[in-house]
Coordinates of C-alpha atoms in Angstrom, one line a residue:
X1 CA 0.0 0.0 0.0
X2 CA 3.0 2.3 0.8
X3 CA 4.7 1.5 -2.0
X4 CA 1.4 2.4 -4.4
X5 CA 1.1 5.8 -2.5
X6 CA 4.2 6.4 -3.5
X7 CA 4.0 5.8 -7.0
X8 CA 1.0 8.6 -6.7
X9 CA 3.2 11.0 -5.5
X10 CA 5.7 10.6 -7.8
X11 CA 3.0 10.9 -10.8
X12 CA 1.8 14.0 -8.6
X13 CA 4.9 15.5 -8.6
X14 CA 5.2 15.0 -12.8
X15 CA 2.0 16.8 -12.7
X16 CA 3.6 19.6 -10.6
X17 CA 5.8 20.4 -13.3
X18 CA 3.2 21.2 -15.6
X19 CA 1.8 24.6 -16.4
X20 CA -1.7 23.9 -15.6
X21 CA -0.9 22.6 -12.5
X22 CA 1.1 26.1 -12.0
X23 CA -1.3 28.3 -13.2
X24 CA -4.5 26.8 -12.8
X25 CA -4.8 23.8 -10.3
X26 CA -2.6 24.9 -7.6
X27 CA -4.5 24.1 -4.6
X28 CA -5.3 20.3 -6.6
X29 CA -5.3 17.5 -3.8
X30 CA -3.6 14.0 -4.2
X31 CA -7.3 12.6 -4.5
X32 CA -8.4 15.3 -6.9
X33 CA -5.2 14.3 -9.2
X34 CA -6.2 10.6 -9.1
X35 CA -9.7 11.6 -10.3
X36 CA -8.5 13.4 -13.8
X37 CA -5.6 10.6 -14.2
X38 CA -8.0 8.0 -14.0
X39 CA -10.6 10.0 -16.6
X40 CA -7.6 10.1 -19.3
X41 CA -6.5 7.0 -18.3
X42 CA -9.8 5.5 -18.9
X43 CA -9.9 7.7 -22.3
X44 CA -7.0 6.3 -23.8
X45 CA -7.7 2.4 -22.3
X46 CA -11.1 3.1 -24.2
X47 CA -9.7 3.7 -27.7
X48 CA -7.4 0.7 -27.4
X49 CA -10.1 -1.8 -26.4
X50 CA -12.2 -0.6 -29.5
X51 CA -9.3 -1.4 -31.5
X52 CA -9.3 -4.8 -30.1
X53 CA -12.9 -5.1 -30.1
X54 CA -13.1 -3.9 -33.8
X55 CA -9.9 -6.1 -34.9
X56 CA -10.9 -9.3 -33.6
X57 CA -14.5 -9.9 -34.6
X58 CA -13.3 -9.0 -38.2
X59 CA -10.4 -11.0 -38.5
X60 CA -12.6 -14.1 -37.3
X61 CA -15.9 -13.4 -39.4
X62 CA -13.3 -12.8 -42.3
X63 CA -11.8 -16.4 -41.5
X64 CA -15.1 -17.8 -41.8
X65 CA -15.8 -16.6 -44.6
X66 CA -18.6 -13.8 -43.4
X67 CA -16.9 -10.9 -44.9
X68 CA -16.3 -9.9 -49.0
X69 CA -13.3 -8.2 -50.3
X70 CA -15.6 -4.9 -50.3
X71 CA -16.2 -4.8 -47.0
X72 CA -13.5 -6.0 -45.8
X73 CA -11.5 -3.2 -48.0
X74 CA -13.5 -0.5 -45.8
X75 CA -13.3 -2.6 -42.5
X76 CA -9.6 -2.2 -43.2
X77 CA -10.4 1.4 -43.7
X78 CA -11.7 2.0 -40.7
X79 CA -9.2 0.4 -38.6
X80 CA -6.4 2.4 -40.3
X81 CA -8.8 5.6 -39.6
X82 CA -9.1 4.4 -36.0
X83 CA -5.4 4.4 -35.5
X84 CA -4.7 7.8 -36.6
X85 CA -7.3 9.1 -34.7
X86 CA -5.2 7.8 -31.7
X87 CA -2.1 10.0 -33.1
X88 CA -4.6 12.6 -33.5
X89 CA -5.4 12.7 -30.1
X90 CA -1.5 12.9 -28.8
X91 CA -0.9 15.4 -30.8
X92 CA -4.1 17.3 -29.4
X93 CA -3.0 16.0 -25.9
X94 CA 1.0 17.7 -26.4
X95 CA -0.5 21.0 -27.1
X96 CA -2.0 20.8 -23.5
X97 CA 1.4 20.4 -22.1
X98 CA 3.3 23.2 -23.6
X99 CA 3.5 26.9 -21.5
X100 CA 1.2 29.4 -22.6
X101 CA 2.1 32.2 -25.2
X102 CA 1.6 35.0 -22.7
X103 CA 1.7 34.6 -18.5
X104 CA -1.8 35.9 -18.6
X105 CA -3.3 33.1 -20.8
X106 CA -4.7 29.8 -19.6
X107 CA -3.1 26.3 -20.4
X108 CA -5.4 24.1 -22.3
X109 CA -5.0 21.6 -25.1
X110 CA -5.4 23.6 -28.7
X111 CA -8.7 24.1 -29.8
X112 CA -7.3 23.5 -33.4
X113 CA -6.3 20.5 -32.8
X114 CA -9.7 19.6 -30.7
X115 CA -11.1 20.1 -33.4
X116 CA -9.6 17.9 -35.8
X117 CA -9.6 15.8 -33.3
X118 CA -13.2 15.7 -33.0
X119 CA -13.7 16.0 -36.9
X120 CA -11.6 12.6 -37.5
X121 CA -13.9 10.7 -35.3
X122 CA -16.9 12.4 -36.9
X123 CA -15.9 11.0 -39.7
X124 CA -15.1 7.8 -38.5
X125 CA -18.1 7.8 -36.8
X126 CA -19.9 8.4 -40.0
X127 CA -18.2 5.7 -42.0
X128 CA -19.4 3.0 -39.7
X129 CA -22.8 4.2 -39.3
X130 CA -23.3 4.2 -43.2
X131 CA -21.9 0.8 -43.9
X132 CA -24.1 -0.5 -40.9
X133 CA -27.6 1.2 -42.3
X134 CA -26.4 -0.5 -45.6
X135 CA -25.6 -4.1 -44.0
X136 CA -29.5 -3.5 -42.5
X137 CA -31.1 -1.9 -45.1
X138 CA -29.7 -2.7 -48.9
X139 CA -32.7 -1.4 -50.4
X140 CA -33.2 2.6 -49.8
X141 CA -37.1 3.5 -48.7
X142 CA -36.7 5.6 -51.9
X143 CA -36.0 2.7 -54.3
X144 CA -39.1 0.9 -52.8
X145 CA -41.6 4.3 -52.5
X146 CA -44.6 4.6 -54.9
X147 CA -44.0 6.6 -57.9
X148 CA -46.7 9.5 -56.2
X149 CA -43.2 10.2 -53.7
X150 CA -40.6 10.2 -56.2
X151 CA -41.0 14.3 -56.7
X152 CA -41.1 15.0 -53.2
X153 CA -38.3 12.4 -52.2
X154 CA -35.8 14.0 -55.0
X155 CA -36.3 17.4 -53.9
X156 CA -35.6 16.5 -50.3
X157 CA -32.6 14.6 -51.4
X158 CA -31.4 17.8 -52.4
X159 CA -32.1 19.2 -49.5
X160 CA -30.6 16.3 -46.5
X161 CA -26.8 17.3 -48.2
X162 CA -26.7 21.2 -47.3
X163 CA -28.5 20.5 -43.9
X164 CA -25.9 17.8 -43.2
X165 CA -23.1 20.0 -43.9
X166 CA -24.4 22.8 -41.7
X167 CA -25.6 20.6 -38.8
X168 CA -21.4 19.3 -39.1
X169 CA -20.4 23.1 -39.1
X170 CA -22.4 23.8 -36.4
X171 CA -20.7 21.0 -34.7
X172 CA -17.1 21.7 -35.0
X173 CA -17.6 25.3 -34.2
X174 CA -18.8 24.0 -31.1
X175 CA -15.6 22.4 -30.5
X176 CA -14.2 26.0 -30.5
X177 CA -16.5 27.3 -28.1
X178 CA -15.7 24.1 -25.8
X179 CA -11.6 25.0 -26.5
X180 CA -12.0 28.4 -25.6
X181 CA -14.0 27.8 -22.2
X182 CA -16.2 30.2 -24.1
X183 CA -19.2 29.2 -22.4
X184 CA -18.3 30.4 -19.2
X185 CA -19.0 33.5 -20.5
X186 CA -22.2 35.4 -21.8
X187 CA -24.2 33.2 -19.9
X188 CA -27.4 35.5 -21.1
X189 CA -29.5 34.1 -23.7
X190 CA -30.6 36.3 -26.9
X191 CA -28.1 38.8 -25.5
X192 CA -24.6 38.9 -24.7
X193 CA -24.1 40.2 -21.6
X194 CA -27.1 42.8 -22.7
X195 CA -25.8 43.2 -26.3
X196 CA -26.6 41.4 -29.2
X197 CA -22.7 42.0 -30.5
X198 CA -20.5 42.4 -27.6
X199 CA -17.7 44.7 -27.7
X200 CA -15.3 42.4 -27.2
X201 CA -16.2 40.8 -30.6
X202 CA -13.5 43.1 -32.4
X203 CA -10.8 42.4 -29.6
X204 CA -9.1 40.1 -31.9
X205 CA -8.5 41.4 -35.5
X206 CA -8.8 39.5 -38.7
X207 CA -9.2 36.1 -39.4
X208 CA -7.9 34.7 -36.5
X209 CA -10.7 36.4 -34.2
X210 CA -13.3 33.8 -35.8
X211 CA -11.3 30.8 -33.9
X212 CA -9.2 32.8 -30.9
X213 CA -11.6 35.2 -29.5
X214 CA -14.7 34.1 -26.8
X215 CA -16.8 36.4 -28.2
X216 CA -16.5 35.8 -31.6
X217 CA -16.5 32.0 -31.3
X218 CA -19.4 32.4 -28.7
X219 CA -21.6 34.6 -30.8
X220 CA -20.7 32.3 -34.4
X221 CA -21.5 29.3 -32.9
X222 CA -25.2 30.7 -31.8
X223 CA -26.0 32.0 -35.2
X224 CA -25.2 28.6 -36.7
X225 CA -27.1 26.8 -34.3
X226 CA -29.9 29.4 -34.8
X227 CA -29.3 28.7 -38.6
X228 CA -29.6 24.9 -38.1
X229 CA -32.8 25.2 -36.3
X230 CA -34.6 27.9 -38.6
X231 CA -33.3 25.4 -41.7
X232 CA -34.4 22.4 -40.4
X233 CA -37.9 23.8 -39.2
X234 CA -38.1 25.1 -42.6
X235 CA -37.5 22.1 -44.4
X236 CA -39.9 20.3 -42.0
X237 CA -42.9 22.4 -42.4
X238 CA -41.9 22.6 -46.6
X239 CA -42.3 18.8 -47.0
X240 CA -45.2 18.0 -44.4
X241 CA -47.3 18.0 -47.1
X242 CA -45.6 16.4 -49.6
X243 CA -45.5 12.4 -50.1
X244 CA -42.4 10.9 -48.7
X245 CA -40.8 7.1 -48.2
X246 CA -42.8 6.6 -44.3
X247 CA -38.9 5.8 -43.2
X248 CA -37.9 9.5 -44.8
X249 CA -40.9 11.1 -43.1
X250 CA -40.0 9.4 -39.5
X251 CA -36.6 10.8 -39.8
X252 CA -37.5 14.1 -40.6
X253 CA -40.1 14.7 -37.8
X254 CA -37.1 12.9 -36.0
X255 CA -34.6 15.5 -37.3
X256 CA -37.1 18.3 -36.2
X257 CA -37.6 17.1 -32.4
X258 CA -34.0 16.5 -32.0
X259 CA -32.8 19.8 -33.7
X260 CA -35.2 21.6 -31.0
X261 CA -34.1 19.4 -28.2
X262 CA -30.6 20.5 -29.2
X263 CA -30.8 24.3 -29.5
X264 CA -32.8 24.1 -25.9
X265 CA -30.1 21.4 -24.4
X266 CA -27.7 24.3 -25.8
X267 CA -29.0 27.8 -24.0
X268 CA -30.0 25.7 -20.7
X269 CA -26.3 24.5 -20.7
X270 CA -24.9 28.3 -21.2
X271 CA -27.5 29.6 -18.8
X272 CA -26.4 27.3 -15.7
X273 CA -23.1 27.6 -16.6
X274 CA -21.9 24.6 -18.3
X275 CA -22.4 21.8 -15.8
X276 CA -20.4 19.0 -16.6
X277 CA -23.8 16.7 -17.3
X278 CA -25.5 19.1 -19.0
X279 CA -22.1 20.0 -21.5
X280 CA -22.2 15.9 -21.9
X281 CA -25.6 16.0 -23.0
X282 CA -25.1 18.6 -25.4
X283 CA -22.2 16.9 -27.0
X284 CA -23.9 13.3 -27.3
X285 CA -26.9 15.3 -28.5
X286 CA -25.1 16.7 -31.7
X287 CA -23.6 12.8 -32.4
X288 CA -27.2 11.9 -32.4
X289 CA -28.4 14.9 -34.4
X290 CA -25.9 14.5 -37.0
X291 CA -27.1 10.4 -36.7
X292 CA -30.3 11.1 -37.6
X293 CA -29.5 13.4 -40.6
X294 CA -27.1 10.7 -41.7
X295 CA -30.1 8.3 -41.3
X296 CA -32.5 10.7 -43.7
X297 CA -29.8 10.8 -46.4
X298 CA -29.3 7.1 -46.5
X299 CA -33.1 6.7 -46.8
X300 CA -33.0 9.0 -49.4
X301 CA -30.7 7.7 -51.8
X302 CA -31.0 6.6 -55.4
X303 CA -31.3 2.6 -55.9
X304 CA -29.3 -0.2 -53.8
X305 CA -26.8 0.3 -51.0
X306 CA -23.2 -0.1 -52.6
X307 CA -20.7 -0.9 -49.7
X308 CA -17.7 1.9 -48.8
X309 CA -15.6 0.9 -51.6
X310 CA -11.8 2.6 -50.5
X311 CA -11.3 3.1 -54.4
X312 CA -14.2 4.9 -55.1
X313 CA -14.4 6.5 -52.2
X314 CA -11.2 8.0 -52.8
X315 CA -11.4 8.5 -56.4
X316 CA -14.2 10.9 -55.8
X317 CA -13.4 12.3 -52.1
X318 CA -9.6 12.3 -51.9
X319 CA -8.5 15.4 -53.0
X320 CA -11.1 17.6 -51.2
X321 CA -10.5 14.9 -47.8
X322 CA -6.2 15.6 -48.4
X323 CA -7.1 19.4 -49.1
X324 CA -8.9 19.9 -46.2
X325 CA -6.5 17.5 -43.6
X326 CA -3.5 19.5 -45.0
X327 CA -5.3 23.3 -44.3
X328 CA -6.1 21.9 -41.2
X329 CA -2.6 20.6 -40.1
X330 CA -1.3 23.7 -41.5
X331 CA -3.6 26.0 -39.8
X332 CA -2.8 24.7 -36.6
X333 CA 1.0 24.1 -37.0
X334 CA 1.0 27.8 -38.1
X335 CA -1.0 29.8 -35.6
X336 CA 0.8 28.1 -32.6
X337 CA 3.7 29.1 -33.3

């Protein structure tokens, strides 16, 4: 037992060293340092068992003969994905660890690299969720609907991409807000501390203030959650009359109730000040959000599932995917320098 306490305080005293134990966590107990060593201990333990847990199953149902070359081409994929979203995640982690730019300034991990790291398992996350609704569903409700919903399912089809896009935006820019600790402040709702633009909004100049300043990332990601909602209500009350595929009108009510539930989740959490179950909530709440809009498209598409063919995938999505990981990377590299 003496020997374990001892190990503690040796970890302790690594922790010491660091600058937000120095500048922020001071007054941290031994017990209080076991608490957040155990929740990033978990963390990482966590993204190694679903490696193993992903690995093993597909190894043997390939063995047996469960799994064709196509799907095992974007099971492969996703594993490879799934490891670099563990480098991901150091590198996000090693910002944390680094001394502030000025003695005033807060240590915390970069929100640039939050963000990609929460972008990379988006996407992951998105990969597996659309080769799963094709494993259960290889006909589309819109290859089965009666001809009277073919209009009205090609017009929303043309719809479910944009909203997608902007429910993902509205995401990651919440990733900046998190970053920032901006929603420990402005804890009014419509106002900002009694303004609708607070002065502080041109602190930073140029592009920079969109990511680095609390106001501005505060007050961005509100409009495009504002957006999302006013979009998606639209889009709900536009095709409540028209005839839709029963699975693509049970998504859409679905896409309305949860896009309200999220806006409301979101000004409840900045009103209390961002309790930690309430900022959990609001996370898991855009995951399911961006589910369900996943779930509309795929019940929208044209003909039979096709599997997540890596070739195709990457003949048609490789150059914006490597355009946009490289601006990223570079963005981040860049501004922390």
């Amino acid at each position: 037992m003496h020997a374990l306490q001892a190990e503690w305080q040796v970890e302790f005293e690594k922790y010491k060293q660091s600058p937000e134990y120095r500048k922020v966590n001071r007054r941290m107990s031994l017990d209080e340092f076991k608490f957040i060593y155990w929740m990033e201990y978990a963390h990482r333990m966590w993204g190694r068992a679903l490696g193993f847990v992903f690995a093993v199953p597909a190894v043997y149902f390939g063995v047996r003969g469960y799994i064709n070359m196509a799907l095992a081409k974007s099971l492969g994929l996703f594993f490879l994905m799934g490891g670099t979203q563990g480098l991901v995640g150091w590198w996000m982690v090693k910002s944390g660890l680094q001394e502030p730019k000025s003695e005033w300034d807060t240590p915390r991990v970069s929100p640039y690299r939050l963000a990609a790291h929460l972008t990379s398992a988006f996407v992951i996350y998105s990969g597996l969720l659309w080769t799963t609704l094709n494993m259960f569903f290889p006909t589309s409700a819109a290859a089965v609907a009666p001809s009277s919903a073919v209009a009205g399912t090609a017009a929303l089809r043309k719809v479910a991409h944009p909203l997608a896009a902007l429910i993902a935006i509205t995401a990651i820019s919440g990733v900046f807000v998190a970053g920032m600790d901006a929603g420990h402040a402005y804890n009014d709702f419509p106002y900002m501390n009694g303004r609708w633009v607070p002065d502080e909004y041109w602190a930073v100049q140029g592009w920079r203030g969109f990511f680095e300043n609390t106001a501005a990332v505060q007050l961005h990601h509100r409009l495009l959650a504002s957006t999302t909602l006013i979009s998606v209500l639209t889009t709900w009350a536009v095709f409540r009359g028209k005839v839709l595929p029963h699975a693509s009108r049970q998504l859409l009510n679905g896409l309305a109730a949860v896009t309200a539930l999220q806006v409301t989740l979101g000004i409840t959490t900045l009103m209390t000040y961002v309790p930690a179950s309430l900022g959990s909530a609001h996370q898991a709440g855009a995951l399911t959000l961006f589910s369900v809009v996943l779930a509309l498209m795929h019940s929208l598409r044209k003909g039979p599932s096709q599997l997540l063919r890596p070739r195709s995938f990457l003949r048609q999505y490789s150059m914006p995917m490597a355009t946009g990981a490289v601006l990223a990377v570079a963005a981040a590299v860049t501004l922390e320098k």
